[in-house]
Structure formats: C-alpha cells, structure tokens
Tab-separated table of C-alpha atoms in Angstrom:
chain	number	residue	atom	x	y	z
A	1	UNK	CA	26.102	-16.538	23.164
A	2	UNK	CA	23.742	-14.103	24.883
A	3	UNK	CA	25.756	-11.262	24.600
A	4	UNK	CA	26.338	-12.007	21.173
A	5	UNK	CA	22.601	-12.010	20.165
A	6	UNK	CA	22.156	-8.700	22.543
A	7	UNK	CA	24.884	-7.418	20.354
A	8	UNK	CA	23.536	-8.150	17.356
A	9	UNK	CA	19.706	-6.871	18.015
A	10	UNK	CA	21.711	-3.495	19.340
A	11	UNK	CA	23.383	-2.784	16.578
A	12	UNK	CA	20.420	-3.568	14.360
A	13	UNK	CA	18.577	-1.164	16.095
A	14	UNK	CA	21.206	1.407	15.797
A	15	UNK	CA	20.999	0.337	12.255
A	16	UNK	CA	17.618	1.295	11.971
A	17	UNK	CA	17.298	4.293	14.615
A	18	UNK	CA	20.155	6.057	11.882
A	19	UNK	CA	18.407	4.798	8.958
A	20	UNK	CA	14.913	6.866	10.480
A	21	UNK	CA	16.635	10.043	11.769
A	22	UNK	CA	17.266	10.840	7.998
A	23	UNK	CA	14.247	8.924	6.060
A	24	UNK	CA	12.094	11.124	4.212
A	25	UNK	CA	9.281	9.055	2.491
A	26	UNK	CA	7.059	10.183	0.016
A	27	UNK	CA	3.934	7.525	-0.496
A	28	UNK	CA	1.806	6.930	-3.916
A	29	UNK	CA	-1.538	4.223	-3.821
A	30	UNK	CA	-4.550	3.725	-3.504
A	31	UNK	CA	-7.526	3.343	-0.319
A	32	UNK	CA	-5.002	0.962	1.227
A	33	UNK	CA	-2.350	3.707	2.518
A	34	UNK	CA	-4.543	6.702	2.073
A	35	UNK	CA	-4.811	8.932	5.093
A	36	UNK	CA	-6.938	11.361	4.030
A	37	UNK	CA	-6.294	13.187	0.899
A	38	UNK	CA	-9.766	12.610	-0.427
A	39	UNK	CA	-11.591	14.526	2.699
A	40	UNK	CA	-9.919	17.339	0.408
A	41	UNK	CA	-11.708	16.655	-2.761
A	42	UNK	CA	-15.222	17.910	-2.850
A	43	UNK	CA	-17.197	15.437	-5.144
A	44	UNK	CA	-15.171	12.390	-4.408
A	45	UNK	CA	-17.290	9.593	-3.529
A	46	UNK	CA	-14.714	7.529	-2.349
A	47	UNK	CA	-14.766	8.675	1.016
A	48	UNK	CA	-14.069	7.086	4.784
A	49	UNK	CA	-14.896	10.261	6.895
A	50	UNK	CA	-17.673	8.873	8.901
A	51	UNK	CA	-18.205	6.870	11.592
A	52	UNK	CA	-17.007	3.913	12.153
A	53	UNK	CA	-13.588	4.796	10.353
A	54	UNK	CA	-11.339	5.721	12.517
A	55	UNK	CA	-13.238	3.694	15.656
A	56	UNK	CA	-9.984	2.564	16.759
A	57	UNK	CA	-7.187	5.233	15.896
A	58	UNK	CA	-6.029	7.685	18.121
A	59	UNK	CA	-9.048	9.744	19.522
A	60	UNK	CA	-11.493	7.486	17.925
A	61	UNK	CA	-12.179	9.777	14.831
A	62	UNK	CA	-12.135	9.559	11.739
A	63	UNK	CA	-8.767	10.666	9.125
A	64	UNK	CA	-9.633	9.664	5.954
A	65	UNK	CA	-8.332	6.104	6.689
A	66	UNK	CA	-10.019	2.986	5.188
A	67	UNK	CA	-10.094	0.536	7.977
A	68	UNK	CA	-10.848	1.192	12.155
A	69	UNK	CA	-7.363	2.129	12.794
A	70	UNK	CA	-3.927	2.248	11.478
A	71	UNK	CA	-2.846	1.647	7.610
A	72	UNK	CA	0.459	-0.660	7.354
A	73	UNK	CA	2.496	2.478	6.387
A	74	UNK	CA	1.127	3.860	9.657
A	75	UNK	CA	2.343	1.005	11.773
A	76	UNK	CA	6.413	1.097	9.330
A	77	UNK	CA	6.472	4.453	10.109
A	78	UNK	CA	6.224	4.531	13.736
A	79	UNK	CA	8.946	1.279	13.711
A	80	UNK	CA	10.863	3.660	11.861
A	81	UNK	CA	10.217	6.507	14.480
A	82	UNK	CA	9.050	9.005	11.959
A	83	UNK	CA	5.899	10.286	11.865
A	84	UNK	CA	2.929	8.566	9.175
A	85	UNK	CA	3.633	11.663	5.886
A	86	UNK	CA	0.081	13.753	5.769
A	87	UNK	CA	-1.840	13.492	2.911
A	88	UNK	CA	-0.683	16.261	0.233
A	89	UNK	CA	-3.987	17.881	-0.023
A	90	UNK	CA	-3.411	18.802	3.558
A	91	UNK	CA	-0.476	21.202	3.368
A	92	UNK	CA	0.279	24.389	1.818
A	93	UNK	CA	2.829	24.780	-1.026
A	94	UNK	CA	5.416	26.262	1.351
A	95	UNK	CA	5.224	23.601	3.683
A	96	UNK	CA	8.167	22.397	6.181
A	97	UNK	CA	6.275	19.552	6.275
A	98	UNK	CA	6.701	18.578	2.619
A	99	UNK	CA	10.912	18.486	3.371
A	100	UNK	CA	9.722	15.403	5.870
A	101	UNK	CA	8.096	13.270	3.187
A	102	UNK	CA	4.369	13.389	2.029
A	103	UNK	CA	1.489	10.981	1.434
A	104	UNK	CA	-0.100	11.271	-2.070
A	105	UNK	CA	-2.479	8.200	-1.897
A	106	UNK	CA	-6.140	8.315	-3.034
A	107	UNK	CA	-9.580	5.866	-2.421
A	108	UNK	CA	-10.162	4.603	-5.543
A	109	UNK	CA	-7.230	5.695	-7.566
A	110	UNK	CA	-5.406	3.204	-10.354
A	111	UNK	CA	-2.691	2.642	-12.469
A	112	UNK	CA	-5.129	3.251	-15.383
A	113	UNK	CA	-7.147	7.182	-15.249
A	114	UNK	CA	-10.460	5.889	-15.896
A	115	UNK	CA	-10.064	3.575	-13.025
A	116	UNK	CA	-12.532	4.335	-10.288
A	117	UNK	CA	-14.257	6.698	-12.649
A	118	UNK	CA	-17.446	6.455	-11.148
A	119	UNK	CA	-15.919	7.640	-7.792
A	120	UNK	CA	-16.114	11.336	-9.642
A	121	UNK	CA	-12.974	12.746	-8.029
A	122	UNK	CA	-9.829	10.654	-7.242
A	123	UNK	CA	-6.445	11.142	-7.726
A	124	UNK	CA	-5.090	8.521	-10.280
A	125	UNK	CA	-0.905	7.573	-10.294
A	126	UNK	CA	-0.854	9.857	-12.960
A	127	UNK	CA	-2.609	12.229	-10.618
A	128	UNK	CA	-0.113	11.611	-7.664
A	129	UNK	CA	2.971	11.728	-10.014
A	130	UNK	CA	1.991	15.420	-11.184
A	131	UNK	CA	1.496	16.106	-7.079
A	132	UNK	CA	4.869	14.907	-6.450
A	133	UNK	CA	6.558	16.886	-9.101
A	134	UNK	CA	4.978	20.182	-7.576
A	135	UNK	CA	6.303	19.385	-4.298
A	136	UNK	CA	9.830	19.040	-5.943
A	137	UNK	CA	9.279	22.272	-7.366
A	138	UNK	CA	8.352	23.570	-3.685
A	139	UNK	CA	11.174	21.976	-2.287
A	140	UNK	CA	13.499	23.398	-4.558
A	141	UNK	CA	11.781	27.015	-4.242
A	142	UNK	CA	12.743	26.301	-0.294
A	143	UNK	CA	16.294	24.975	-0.517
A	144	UNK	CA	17.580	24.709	-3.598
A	145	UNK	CA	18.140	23.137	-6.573
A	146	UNK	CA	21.111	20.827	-5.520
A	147	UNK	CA	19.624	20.389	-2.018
A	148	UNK	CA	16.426	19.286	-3.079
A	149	UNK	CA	18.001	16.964	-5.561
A	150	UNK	CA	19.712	15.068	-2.994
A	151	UNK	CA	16.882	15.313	-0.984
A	152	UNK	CA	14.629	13.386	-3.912
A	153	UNK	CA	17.250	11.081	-4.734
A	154	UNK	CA	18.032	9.690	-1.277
A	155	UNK	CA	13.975	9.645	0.307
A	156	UNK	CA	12.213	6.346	-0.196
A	157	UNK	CA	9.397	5.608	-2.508
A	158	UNK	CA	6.443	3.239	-1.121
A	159	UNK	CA	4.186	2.703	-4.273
A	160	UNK	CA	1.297	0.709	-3.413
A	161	UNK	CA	-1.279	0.683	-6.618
A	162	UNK	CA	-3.422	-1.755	-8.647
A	163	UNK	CA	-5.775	-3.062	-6.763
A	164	UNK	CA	-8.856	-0.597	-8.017
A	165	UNK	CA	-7.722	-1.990	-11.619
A	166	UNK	CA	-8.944	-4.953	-10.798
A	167	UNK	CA	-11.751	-4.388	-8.225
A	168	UNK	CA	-13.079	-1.217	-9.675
A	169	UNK	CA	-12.145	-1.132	-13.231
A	170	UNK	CA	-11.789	-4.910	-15.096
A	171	UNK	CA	-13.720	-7.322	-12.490
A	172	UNK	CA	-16.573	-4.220	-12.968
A	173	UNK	CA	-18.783	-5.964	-16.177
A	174	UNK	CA	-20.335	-2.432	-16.704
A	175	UNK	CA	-17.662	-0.739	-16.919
A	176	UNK	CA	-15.898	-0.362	-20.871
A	177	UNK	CA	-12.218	-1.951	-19.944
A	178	UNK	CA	-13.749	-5.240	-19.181
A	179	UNK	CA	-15.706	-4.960	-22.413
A	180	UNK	CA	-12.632	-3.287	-24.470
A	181	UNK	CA	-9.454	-5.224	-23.495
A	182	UNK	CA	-8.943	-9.532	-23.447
A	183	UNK	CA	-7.000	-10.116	-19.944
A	184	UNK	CA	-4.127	-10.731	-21.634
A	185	UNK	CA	-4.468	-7.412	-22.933
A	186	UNK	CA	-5.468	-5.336	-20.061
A	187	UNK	CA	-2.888	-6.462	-17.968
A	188	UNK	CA	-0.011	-5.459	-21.022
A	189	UNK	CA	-1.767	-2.092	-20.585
A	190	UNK	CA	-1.258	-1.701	-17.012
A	191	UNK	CA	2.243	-3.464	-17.128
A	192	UNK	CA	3.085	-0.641	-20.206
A	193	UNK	CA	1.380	2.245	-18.116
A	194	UNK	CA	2.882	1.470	-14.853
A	195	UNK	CA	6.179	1.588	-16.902
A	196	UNK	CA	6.027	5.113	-17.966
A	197	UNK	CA	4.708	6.532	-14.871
A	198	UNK	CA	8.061	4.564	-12.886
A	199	UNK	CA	10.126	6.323	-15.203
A	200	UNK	CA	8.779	9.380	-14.604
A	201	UNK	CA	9.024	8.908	-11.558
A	202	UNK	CA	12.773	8.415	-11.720
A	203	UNK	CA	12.756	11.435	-14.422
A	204	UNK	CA	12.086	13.459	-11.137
A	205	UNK	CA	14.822	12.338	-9.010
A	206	UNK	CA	12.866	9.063	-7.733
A	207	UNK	CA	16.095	6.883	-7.202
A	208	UNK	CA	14.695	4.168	-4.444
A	209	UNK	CA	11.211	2.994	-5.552
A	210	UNK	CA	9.721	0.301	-3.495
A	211	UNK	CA	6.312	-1.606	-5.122
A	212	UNK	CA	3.716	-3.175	-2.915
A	213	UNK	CA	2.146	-6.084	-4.664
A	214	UNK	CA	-0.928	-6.732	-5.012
A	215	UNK	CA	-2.861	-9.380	-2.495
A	216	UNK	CA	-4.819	-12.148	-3.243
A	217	UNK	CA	-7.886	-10.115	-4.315
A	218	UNK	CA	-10.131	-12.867	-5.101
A	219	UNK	CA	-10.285	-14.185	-1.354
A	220	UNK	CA	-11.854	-10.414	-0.206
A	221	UNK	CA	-15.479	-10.341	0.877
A	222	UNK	CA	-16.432	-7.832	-1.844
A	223	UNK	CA	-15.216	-10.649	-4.220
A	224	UNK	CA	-16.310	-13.955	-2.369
A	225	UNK	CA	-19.718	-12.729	-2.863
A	226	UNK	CA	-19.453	-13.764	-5.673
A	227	UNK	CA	-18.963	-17.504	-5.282
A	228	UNK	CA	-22.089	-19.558	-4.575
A	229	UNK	CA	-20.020	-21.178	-1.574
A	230	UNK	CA	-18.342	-17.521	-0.739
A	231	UNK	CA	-15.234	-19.250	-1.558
A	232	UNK	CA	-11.868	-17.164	-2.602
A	233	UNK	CA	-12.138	-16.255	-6.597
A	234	UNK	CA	-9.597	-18.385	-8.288
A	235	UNK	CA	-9.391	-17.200	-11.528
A	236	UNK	CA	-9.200	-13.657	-9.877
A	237	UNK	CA	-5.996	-14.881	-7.915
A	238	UNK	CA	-4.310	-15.890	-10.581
A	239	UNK	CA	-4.582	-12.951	-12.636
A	240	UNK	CA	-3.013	-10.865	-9.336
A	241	UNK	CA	-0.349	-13.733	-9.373
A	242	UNK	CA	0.544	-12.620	-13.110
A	243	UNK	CA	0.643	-9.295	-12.893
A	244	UNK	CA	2.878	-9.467	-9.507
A	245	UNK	CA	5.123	-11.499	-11.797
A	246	UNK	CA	5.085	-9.096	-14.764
A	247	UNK	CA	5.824	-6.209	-12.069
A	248	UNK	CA	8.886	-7.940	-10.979
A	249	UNK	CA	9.800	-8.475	-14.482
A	250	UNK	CA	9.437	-4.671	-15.098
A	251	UNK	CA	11.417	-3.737	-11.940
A	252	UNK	CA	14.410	-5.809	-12.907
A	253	UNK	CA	14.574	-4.454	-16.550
A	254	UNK	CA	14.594	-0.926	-14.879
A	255	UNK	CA	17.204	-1.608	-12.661
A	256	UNK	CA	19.178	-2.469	-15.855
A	257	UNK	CA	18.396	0.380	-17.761
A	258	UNK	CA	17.755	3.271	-15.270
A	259	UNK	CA	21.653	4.172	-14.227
A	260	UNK	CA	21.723	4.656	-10.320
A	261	UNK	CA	17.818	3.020	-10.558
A	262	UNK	CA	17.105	1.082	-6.666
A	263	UNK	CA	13.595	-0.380	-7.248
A	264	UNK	CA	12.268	-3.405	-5.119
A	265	UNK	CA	9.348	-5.437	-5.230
A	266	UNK	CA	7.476	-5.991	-2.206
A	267	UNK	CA	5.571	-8.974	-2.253
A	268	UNK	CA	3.274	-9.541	0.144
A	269	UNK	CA	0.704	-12.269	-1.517
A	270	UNK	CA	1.912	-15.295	0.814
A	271	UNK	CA	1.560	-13.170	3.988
A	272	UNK	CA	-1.847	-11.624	3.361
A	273	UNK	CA	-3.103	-15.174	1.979
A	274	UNK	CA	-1.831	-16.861	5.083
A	275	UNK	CA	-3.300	-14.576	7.170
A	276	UNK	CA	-6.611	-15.362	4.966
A	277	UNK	CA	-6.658	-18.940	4.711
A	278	UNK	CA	-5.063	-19.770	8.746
A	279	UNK	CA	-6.561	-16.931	10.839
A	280	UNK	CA	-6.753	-18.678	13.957
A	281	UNK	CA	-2.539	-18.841	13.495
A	282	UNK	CA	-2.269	-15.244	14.136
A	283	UNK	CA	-4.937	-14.335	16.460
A	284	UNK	CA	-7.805	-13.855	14.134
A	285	UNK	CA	-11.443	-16.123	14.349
A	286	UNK	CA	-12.424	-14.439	10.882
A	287	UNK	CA	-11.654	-14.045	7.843
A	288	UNK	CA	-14.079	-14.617	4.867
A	289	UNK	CA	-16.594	-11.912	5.495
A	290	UNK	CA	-15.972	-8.278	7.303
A	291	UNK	CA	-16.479	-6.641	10.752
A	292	UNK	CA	-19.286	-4.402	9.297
A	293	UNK	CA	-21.292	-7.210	7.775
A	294	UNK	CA	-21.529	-5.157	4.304
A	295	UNK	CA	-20.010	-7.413	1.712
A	296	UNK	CA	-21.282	-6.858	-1.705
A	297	UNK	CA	-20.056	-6.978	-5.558
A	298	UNK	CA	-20.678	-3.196	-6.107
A	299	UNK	CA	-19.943	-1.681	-2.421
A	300	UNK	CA	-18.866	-2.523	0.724
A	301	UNK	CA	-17.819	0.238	3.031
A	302	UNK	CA	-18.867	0.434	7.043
A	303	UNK	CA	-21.634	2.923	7.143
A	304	UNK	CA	-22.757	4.919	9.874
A	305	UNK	CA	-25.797	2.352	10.076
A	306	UNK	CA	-23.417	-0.476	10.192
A	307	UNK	CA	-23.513	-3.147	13.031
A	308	UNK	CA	-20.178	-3.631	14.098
A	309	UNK	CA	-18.770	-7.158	14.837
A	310	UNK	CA	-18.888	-7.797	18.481
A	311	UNK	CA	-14.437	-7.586	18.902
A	312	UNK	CA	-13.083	-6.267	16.008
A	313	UNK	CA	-9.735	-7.775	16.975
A	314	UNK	CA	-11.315	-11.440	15.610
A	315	UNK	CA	-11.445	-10.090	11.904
A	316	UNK	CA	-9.171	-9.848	9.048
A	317	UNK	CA	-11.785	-7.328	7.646
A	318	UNK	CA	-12.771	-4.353	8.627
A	319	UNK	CA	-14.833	-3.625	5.391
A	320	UNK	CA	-15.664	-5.486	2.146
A	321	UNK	CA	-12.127	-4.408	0.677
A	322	UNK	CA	-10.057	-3.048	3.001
A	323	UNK	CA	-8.203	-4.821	6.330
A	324	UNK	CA	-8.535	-4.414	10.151
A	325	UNK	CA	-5.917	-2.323	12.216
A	326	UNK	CA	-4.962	-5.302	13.589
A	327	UNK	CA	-4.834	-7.276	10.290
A	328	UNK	CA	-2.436	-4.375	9.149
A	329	UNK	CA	-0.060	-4.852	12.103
A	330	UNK	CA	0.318	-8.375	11.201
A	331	UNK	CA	1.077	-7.812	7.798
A	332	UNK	CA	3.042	-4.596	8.526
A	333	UNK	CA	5.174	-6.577	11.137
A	334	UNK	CA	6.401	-9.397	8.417
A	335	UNK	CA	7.002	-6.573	5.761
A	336	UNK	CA	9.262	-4.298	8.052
A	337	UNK	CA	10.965	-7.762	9.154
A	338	UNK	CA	11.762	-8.364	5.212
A	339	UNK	CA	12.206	-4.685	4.907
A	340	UNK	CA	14.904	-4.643	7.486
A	341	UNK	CA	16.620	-7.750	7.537
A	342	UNK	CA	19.316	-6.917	5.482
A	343	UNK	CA	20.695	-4.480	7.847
A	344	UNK	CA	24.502	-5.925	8.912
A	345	UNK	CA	25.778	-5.419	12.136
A	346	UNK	CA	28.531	-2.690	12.819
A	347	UNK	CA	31.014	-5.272	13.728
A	348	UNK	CA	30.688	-9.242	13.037
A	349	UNK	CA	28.906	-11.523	15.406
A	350	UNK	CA	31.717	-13.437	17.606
A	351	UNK	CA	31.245	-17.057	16.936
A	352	UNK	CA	29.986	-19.059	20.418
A	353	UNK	CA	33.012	-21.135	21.848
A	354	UNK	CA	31.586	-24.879	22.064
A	355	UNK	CA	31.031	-26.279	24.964
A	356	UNK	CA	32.933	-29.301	26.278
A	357	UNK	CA	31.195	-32.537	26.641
A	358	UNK	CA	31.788	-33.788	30.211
C-alpha cells in the first residue's frame, strides 16, 4: 500500500515537473499579483517601493510587491519550478525573457478604466490587454508567426482583477460610479466589460484563461473600519458572492461559444474567508486588523513611519488591503492543490490486497 501511494505522489510529480519545463505564463491583475510594474510609471500613486514592502522577500528590499514578501503567484510559480514572470514594464521589446511568460499586473488597476482614477497612472485590463498584444507582436518579430501562435495558444493565463472595482471605484461614495450606476447595474457593467476584454483576449491567441475570484472583501481592515464593531461588511460580501457567480456564468457561456476556448474559474472565497474567520486553524493569532496598524476607509498602506506588528507571521494582513507572505502561502498552497489535482498518474494505482483476518 506504501509503494502504491509512493507511486502515485512520483508520478504526480513527474506530472507536474513536465507540465513546468514547458509552462509559459503570462499574468493580468491588480496590487494582489503585481511585482513591480508600477515602480515604472512615473506619476502613479499606487506605489509599494518603500520600506517595509519587501521586509521579508529575498534581500529584504523592496520589488514593487504589495505585502512583506511573496505574492501567491510567487509562491505557484516556484511549485511549478519556473521563475515568478517580471513585470512588463521591466523588459525591453526584444526580450528573451518575454518567450518565458510576463507579468502585466498593476496597483490599482480594474476591470472598469476609471477605476483607481485617482491613483493618476495605472494600468487598467484594458491597459494590460494592449501590453500583451505588443508582446505577441514581439514574439512573433522573434520567432515567427506560427511559432509564436503556438506559443500563445498553449501558455497559461492567470487573470486576477476586480477587486479595485469594488474597493476603489463603487464602495468609494465620492467617486461618480457609485453615484451613476444602481448595484445591479454596475455589476452588469463589469460582467459586460470583463466579457469583451476575455474575448479579446482569446482574439489574440489566449486559449487557457484561468480567473481568480474575488475574496470576501468586506471582512478586510480597510473595509471593517467601517463597522461600528469592526465586523466583516455583509452587504459588501454578498455583492463579491454575485459577481463570482456571474463570472462563472460568463466563463461557461465562453467555453460554449469560443471553439478550442479552456477558461476556469478559480474560486478562492471559502479559503481566504476561512483563513479570516479561523486564524488560529492555520497558524495565524490575527486577522481583523493589519501588521502595520494603518487601517482606514480611504488608505491603508505600511508607510515608512509604520510600527510593525511585533511577528508578522501572527497576521493575515500585512496592510489594510493586501495579505501577509505567509497568508499568501496558505492560500497559494490550497489553490495549487485544486490547481493540480487533476493530474492522473502514468499508470493506474494497484489496488491493496486485503489483509486476512487471523
């Protein structure tokens, strides 16, 4: 029975070690899997390149990251034995790096363009999806037109975006969306703008498109603030809940109309609310207020001036939006486990011979 389960873990690893010697990945999102694209952008405002980001990644500096270490596409990556893409603003057009896979993701960036639009510079989906088709255009310049089709249609496509719709855009009263739209209506408009820009998408060769839901987004310190009781937003929650469902909705009607179309829905809600809700399950002492102590409604990220908590491993925060390295190793650890579980074995598992009873 040993052997069998040695067998079994072997071959998945095989599985996986194959799978990562070819992977090419090209990322899309949002502050969440940035790593560093907006150090590039001179009047952004949504910026992490200052102490303490970076406290805890490797050589203690800063990358553009928005947490103290790692982002969860980080931690996949280095299961997957590939190295984390660099951000896009980072390379030149004639790149080798950009045949490897490339990270396109911006602080503050939405579904929506005026998302974030007090930010000044960020680059929107719309943004990232004009990006993407330059580095096609690169590729192709570099290897050909058939090559760098097959090269588009087989990488994977980690889309993790939305949150800033909601955090910086709608849940912002000042800002004209939350005046302009009903909910009902503002989430029809991201639903029917997310659906263009995934075609698009697939319009340049995009053939394996996976979507990171969103998390619970009322239970985040820059949103608990705003409960008398700093309790988890409700109301806020379920609107996340509905568009997660209307996302999955979309993804299966593409998958019937786009020929060839592999799209997936990651959803990660349960896991991250979990994590929120029983910290002390995984490791974690807190989780309704971050490391840096800066929760607030309008800001929220860990200064230079900040006082950092006293073991950063005890938080589920790192900031008022964003989670802790070792938050995102949790949550990176269950996705890659869903990610991956699928893989078969080469060759069936033997079934164990019962033992006699005596």
């Amino acid at each position: 029975m040993w052997m069998a389960l040695a067998t079994t873990i072997f071959t998945t690893m095989l599985a996986v070690a194959s799978l990562a010697a070819s992977t090419v990945t090209f990322v899309f999102g949002d502050s969440l899997t940035e790593v560093g694209n907006n150090n590039y952008l001179s009047y952004s405002l949504a910026k992490s390149n200052y102490p303490w980001y970076g406290v805890d990644y490797a050589g203690g500096r800063a990358t553009g990251r928005f947490t103290n270490g790692r982002t969860i596409g980080d931690i996949i990556s280095k299961k997957l034995g590939i190295p984390s893409p660099p951000p896009y603003l980072s390379l030149a057009q004639n790149d080798d790096a950009l045949l490897k896979g490339v990270n396109y993701a911006s602080g503050g960036a939405g579904i929506l363009n005026d998302t974030g639009l007090y930010f000044i510079q960020r680059m929107s989906f719309d943004d990232q999806i004009q990006k993407f088709n330059k580095t096609k255009e690169a590729i192709k310049a570099k290897i050909g037109a058939e090559a760098a089709a097959k090269l588009c249609s087989e990488a994977i496509y980690f889309i993790g975006i939305g949150s800033n719709d909601y955090v910086n855009n709608y849940l912002q009263p000042f800002l004209a969306d939350s005046q302009q739209y009903t909910y009902d209506e503002f989430v029809e408009l991201l639903i029917g703008t997310l659906e263009g820009q995934l075609k698009r998408l697939y319009q340049l060769g995009a053939r394996k498109m996976m979507f990171h839901g969103l998390g619970p987004l009322g239970c985040i310190p820059s949103q608990r603030v705003k409960s008398k009781k700093g309790q988890c937003l409700k109301r806020v929650n379920e609107w996340v809940l509905e568009f997660n469902s209307k996302v999955q909705k979309l993804i299966a009607s593409l998958n019937r109309q786009l020929p060839q179309a592999n799209l997936s829905f990651a959803d990660t809600y349960g896991d991250v609310y979990d994590l929120i809700q029983n910290p002390t399950a995984y490791g974690f002492k807190v989780s309704n207020t971050s490391c840096c102590n800066v929760d607030t409604s309008i800001g929220g990220l860990c200064l230079p001036n900040s006082k950092l908590c006293p073991n950063r491993k005890d938080y589920v925060f790192w900031d008022a939006f964003h989670p802790s390295d070792a938050a995102n190793e949790v949550l990176a650890d269950k996705l890659f486990s869903r990610l991956f579980s699928a893989i078969p074995p080469s060759a069936p598992t033997p079934t164990p011979t019962p033992t006699p009873s005596p």
